[in-house]
């Protein structure tokens, strides 16, 4: 009989900051749980407690300094182990790539400053699956190991309990799937340990089991600790002792033959990718607003002398990070919790909007704009480090030249551009809304001017006929008046990429709980929306627009198909008024493609997945391509997708737009037929998606950049006359040499030393050598990217010191962390 190796018992108390309660209750439970853990340490000299979620420590520090001092002393002794290294245990699929970076950045800095340590073990025991790029994001934040629970054994077979988890760039962490559960009963835990051992291999290598009362906190009880002592005295069990996760992983990594797992850890609770559409879209909007605001505040601090905004932006990011907690972002908390999430995400968005506006206006006021009667200047700002062609919509007020026809020019006296009037946001006299195509340089601005015209560039945009064709010379599409969906979509001169015979807006019977436990696919079609009215609303040199109105039951769906001049994609603006219960809405896109491959965006990367109807978490784009082209679907706030490739020559991409289970409904609880419940996603929601047809693969179509342009749009600002040192057009960051490197972050360094942080990532899975020009800092330098690499560069304030590569924590990767010595 093979003797088992040592069993490391990890005393913990998983605390859901929000779930079946609001954050205020979680706040109190953190204090009670940590106090209990400290009391147990005084009673049991060998007892060790492990905790994650740095937000919880910040709560204690801000309102109970005496308790925090007790924690500090036990941390220094090694008996209060801090793991995780993130602000909370977030959903590990839904946050953007940079959001995961910020969890580590702010948390590890906080730990180093306030407790004199950093975490080295990643820990996400409760989230509902883990994206494939986490090994890179963990290892570059000084986390070399990772503990998780889900997917569990019945959901995903793995090569072993522990394995090297590897991301596409080659980064690795040593991962361990916790057996059975992360929490235990309050009393003796023999049964808990036995169930865990039944899931563990019989081996002489070390193993790890978690114990302690959890979810609503609590931690190990006296009965728990006493029963571990009793188990240690029995020869039926291996060597059993209280331990730390650090000690376990240090021992576990010394053994040879550890298998490698090179992809994501899915699935679990696939309904979480769609549940509560509102919080998911607000999360996306907040992330993108903060990224744009950081770029403009960084530039404005040098160009305009604006004050440093690092602290305000950090606070906003922490609000976003907190609301990425798995039971908030996943949509599984009680309804009142989303009032809190709305307010906190709203605060983050408000901070971003205020700082971005202040910074942009501080730059715009320095553009040299000579006074000219009856002229209105407009500055358009591009937040991306590549040239962007975008349609600008602008509300105009009462200036005299804005009352009749308008002549629009690029710059002060450049070429004349087309201008088209579109529907104003105001239903009142004196306000107008116009649209025009703007070409804006990389991460910079372009000035435009409007004057009274003789209608050479002005167009009302009123429809000229009843045709339902959209064509701008680059993209051709046609709406079917019977179905309300497109019957053709193609690039200029290319084949129709759409298949027929599939309803677009499908209503799915979905009687699963909020998580969709035990389900991998949401595809039980009950019916579909029926078209009520189709009409063309605009047909001009800048914009063509067809509006489709459909209904199902008590619900209403409006899709406005927009094709703008110069655009390579059809934009669809969606308004859905959803009134169904225990059903889902899928928007389906059937593509006529042979031998297709489905590629999905994941945080700071992409992943090819099977076309098997399973619901999967994706971000701002999903592409389905065959040997001769394909279509990418871009979006500004959806995360739940599935692809059906079971029919030869056809792939159906489905976006789960709405789900309506009961709030916080958890199997095996059964709903009462006469019960009164609140259902998710009731009422009006709005979002946008774009259909991007292309002849080559998704890389050649610049899908990553096009999705970024949808999610971080250009900003237009009506200016006034003033002298200044800036020209009509300016770029502040440019990347040349390769088109597969995207600059995602431009910010001030967290150490307040005046340095600038630039982060970029490789998007296509191939090597890249690029030149990065940062003229506002007087810097130009070369750097190289390996496939799938996320790279962080520190640009010192001293122009004589070259930029250096740092880790995601903005520290020299070869140097120890800058810890406090208190």
mmCIF file with all atom_site columns, N, CA, C and O in Angstrom, residues 12-30:
data_model
loop_
_atom_site.group_PDB
_atom_site.id
_atom_site.type_symbol
_atom_site.label_atom_id
_atom_site.label_alt_id
_atom_site.label_comp_id
_atom_site.label_asym_id
_atom_site.label_entity_id
_atom_site.label_seq_id
_atom_site.pdbx_PDB_ins_code
_atom_site.Cartn_x
_atom_site.Cartn_y
_atom_site.Cartn_z
_atom_site.occupancy
_atom_site.B_iso_or_equiv
_atom_site.pdbx_formal_charge
_atom_site.auth_seq_id
_atom_site.auth_comp_id
_atom_site.auth_asym_id
_atom_site.auth_atom_id
_atom_site.pdbx_PDB_model_num
ATOM 1  N N  . UNK A 1 12 ? -8.622  28.927 6.549  1.00 0.00 ? 12 UNK A N  1
ATOM 2  C CA . UNK A 1 12 ? -9.024  30.130 5.823  1.00 0.00 ? 12 UNK A CA 1
ATOM 3  C C  . UNK A 1 12 ? -10.482 30.426 6.108  1.00 0.00 ? 12 UNK A C  1
ATOM 4  O O  . UNK A 1 12 ? -11.192 29.630 6.744  1.00 0.00 ? 12 UNK A O  1
ATOM 5  N N  . UNK A 1 13 ? -10.949 31.558 5.607  1.00 0.00 ? 13 UNK A N  1
ATOM 6  C CA . UNK A 1 13 ? -12.362 31.912 5.716  1.00 0.00 ? 13 UNK A CA 1
ATOM 7  C C  . UNK A 1 13 ? -12.724 32.658 4.451  1.00 0.00 ? 13 UNK A C  1
ATOM 8  O O  . UNK A 1 13 ? -12.545 33.876 4.381  1.00 0.00 ? 13 UNK A O  1
ATOM 9  N N  . UNK A 1 14 ? -13.177 31.944 3.441  1.00 0.00 ? 14 UNK A N  1
ATOM 10 C CA . UNK A 1 14 ? -13.574 32.665 2.239  1.00 0.00 ? 14 UNK A CA 1
ATOM 11 C C  . UNK A 1 14 ? -14.706 33.630 2.604  1.00 0.00 ? 14 UNK A C  1
ATOM 12 O O  . UNK A 1 14 ? -15.709 33.233 3.200  1.00 0.00 ? 14 UNK A O  1
ATOM 13 N N  . UNK A 1 15 ? -14.521 34.890 2.230  1.00 0.00 ? 15 UNK A N  1
ATOM 14 C CA . UNK A 1 15 ? -15.510 35.922 2.553  1.00 0.00 ? 15 UNK A CA 1
ATOM 15 C C  . UNK A 1 15 ? -16.043 36.512 1.259  1.00 0.00 ? 15 UNK A C  1
ATOM 16 O O  . UNK A 1 15 ? -15.296 37.128 0.494  1.00 0.00 ? 15 UNK A O  1
ATOM 17 N N  . UNK A 1 16 ? -17.311 36.291 1.007  1.00 0.00 ? 16 UNK A N  1
ATOM 18 C CA . UNK A 1 16 ? -17.973 36.962 -0.103 1.00 0.00 ? 16 UNK A CA 1
ATOM 19 C C  . UNK A 1 16 ? -18.330 38.373 0.355  1.00 0.00 ? 16 UNK A C  1
ATOM 20 O O  . UNK A 1 16 ? -19.246 38.563 1.156  1.00 0.00 ? 16 UNK A O  1
ATOM 21 N N  . UNK A 1 17 ? -17.606 39.353 -0.168 1.00 0.00 ? 17 UNK A N  1
ATOM 22 C CA . UNK A 1 17 ? -17.879 40.731 0.227  1.00 0.00 ? 17 UNK A CA 1
ATOM 23 C C  . UNK A 1 17 ? -19.314 41.114 -0.097 1.00 0.00 ? 17 UNK A C  1
ATOM 24 O O  . UNK A 1 17 ? -19.953 41.888 0.628  1.00 0.00 ? 17 UNK A O  1
ATOM 25 N N  . UNK A 1 18 ? -19.814 40.571 -1.198 1.00 0.00 ? 18 UNK A N  1
ATOM 26 C CA . UNK A 1 18 ? -21.190 40.794 -1.639 1.00 0.00 ? 18 UNK A CA 1
ATOM 27 C C  . UNK A 1 18 ? -21.688 39.474 -2.208 1.00 0.00 ? 18 UNK A C  1
ATOM 28 O O  . UNK A 1 18 ? -20.991 38.813 -2.969 1.00 0.00 ? 18 UNK A O  1
ATOM 29 N N  . UNK A 1 19 ? -22.903 39.100 -1.837 1.00 0.00 ? 19 UNK A N  1
ATOM 30 C CA . UNK A 1 19 ? -23.546 37.949 -2.466 1.00 0.00 ? 19 UNK A CA 1
ATOM 31 C C  . UNK A 1 19 ? -25.029 37.982 -2.095 1.00 0.00 ? 19 UNK A C  1
ATOM 32 O O  . UNK A 1 19 ? -25.815 38.678 -2.720 1.00 0.00 ? 19 UNK A O  1
ATOM 33 N N  . UNK A 1 20 ? -25.373 37.264 -1.032 1.00 0.00 ? 20 UNK A N  1
ATOM 34 C CA . UNK A 1 20 ? -26.755 37.293 -0.537 1.00 0.00 ? 20 UNK A CA 1
ATOM 35 C C  . UNK A 1 20 ? -26.921 38.441 0.450  1.00 0.00 ? 20 UNK A C  1
ATOM 36 O O  . UNK A 1 20 ? -27.902 38.494 1.183  1.00 0.00 ? 20 UNK A O  1
ATOM 37 N N  . UNK A 1 21 ? -25.975 39.318 0.439  1.00 0.00 ? 21 UNK A N  1
ATOM 38 C CA . UNK A 1 21 ? -25.947 40.497 1.305  1.00 0.00 ? 21 UNK A CA 1
ATOM 39 C C  . UNK A 1 21 ? -25.225 41.614 0.553  1.00 0.00 ? 21 UNK A C  1
ATOM 40 O O  . UNK A 1 21 ? -24.590 41.388 -0.479 1.00 0.00 ? 21 UNK A O  1
ATOM 41 N N  . UNK A 1 22 ? -25.307 42.834 1.086  1.00 0.00 ? 22 UNK A N  1
ATOM 42 C CA . UNK A 1 22 ? -24.634 43.962 0.482  1.00 0.00 ? 22 UNK A CA 1
ATOM 43 C C  . UNK A 1 22 ? -23.257 44.160 1.112  1.00 0.00 ? 22 UNK A C  1
ATOM 44 O O  . UNK A 1 22 ? -22.900 43.515 2.103  1.00 0.00 ? 22 UNK A O  1
ATOM 45 N N  . UNK A 1 23 ? -22.476 45.071 0.527  1.00 0.00 ? 23 UNK A N  1
ATOM 46 C CA . UNK A 1 23 ? -21.077 45.209 0.923  1.00 0.00 ? 23 UNK A CA 1
ATOM 47 C C  . UNK A 1 23 ? -20.913 45.655 2.362  1.00 0.00 ? 23 UNK A C  1
ATOM 48 O O  . UNK A 1 23 ? -19.917 45.312 3.008  1.00 0.00 ? 23 UNK A O  1
ATOM 49 N N  . UNK A 1 24 ? -21.897 46.402 2.903  1.00 0.00 ? 24 UNK A N  1
ATOM 50 C CA . UNK A 1 24 ? -21.767 46.853 4.290  1.00 0.00 ? 24 UNK A CA 1
ATOM 51 C C  . UNK A 1 24 ? -21.722 45.671 5.257  1.00 0.00 ? 24 UNK A C  1
ATOM 52 O O  . UNK A 1 24 ? -20.985 45.687 6.249  1.00 0.00 ? 24 UNK A O  1
ATOM 53 N N  . UNK A 1 25 ? -22.495 44.642 4.953  1.00 0.00 ? 25 UNK A N  1
ATOM 54 C CA . UNK A 1 25 ? -22.481 43.442 5.797  1.00 0.00 ? 25 UNK A CA 1
ATOM 55 C C  . UNK A 1 25 ? -21.164 42.691 5.626  1.00 0.00 ? 25 UNK A C  1
ATOM 56 O O  . UNK A 1 25 ? -20.601 42.165 6.593  1.00 0.00 ? 25 UNK A O  1
ATOM 57 N N  . UNK A 1 26 ? -20.672 42.639 4.409  1.00 0.00 ? 26 UNK A N  1
ATOM 58 C CA . UNK A 1 26 ? -19.381 42.015 4.169  1.00 0.00 ? 26 UNK A CA 1
ATOM 59 C C  . UNK A 1 26 ? -18.256 42.744 4.884  1.00 0.00 ? 26 UNK A C  1
ATOM 60 O O  . UNK A 1 26 ? -17.316 42.124 5.392  1.00 0.00 ? 26 UNK A O  1
ATOM 61 N N  . UNK A 1 27 ? -18.346 44.048 4.923  1.00 0.00 ? 27 UNK A N  1
ATOM 62 C CA . UNK A 1 27 ? -17.357 44.886 5.597  1.00 0.00 ? 27 UNK A CA 1
ATOM 63 C C  . UNK A 1 27 ? -17.250 44.497 7.072  1.00 0.00 ? 27 UNK A C  1
ATOM 64 O O  . UNK A 1 27 ? -16.152 44.330 7.610  1.00 0.00 ? 27 UNK A O  1
ATOM 65 N N  . UNK A 1 28 ? -18.400 44.336 7.720  1.00 0.00 ? 28 UNK A N  1
ATOM 66 C CA . UNK A 1 28 ? -18.402 43.965 9.137  1.00 0.00 ? 28 UNK A CA 1
ATOM 67 C C  . UNK A 1 28 ? -17.893 42.548 9.335  1.00 0.00 ? 28 UNK A C  1
ATOM 68 O O  . UNK A 1 28 ? -17.157 42.258 10.285 1.00 0.00 ? 28 UNK A O  1
ATOM 69 N N  . UNK A 1 29 ? -18.261 41.656 8.407  1.00 0.00 ? 29 UNK A N  1
ATOM 70 C CA . UNK A 1 29 ? -17.872 40.255 8.555  1.00 0.00 ? 29 UNK A CA 1
ATOM 71 C C  . UNK A 1 29 ? -16.365 40.079 8.427  1.00 0.00 ? 29 UNK A C  1
ATOM 72 O O  . UNK A 1 29 ? -15.788 39.195 9.060  1.00 0.00 ? 29 UNK A O  1
ATOM 73 N N  . UNK A 1 30 ? -15.723 40.907 7.614  1.00 0.00 ? 30 UNK A N  1
ATOM 74 C CA . UNK A 1 30 ? -14.269 40.856 7.514  1.00 0.00 ? 30 UNK A CA 1
ATOM 75 C C  . UNK A 1 30 ? -13.642 41.127 8.877  1.00 0.00 ? 30 UNK A C  1
ATOM 76 O O  . UNK A 1 30 ? -12.735 40.407 9.329  1.00 0.00 ? 30 UNK A O  1
#
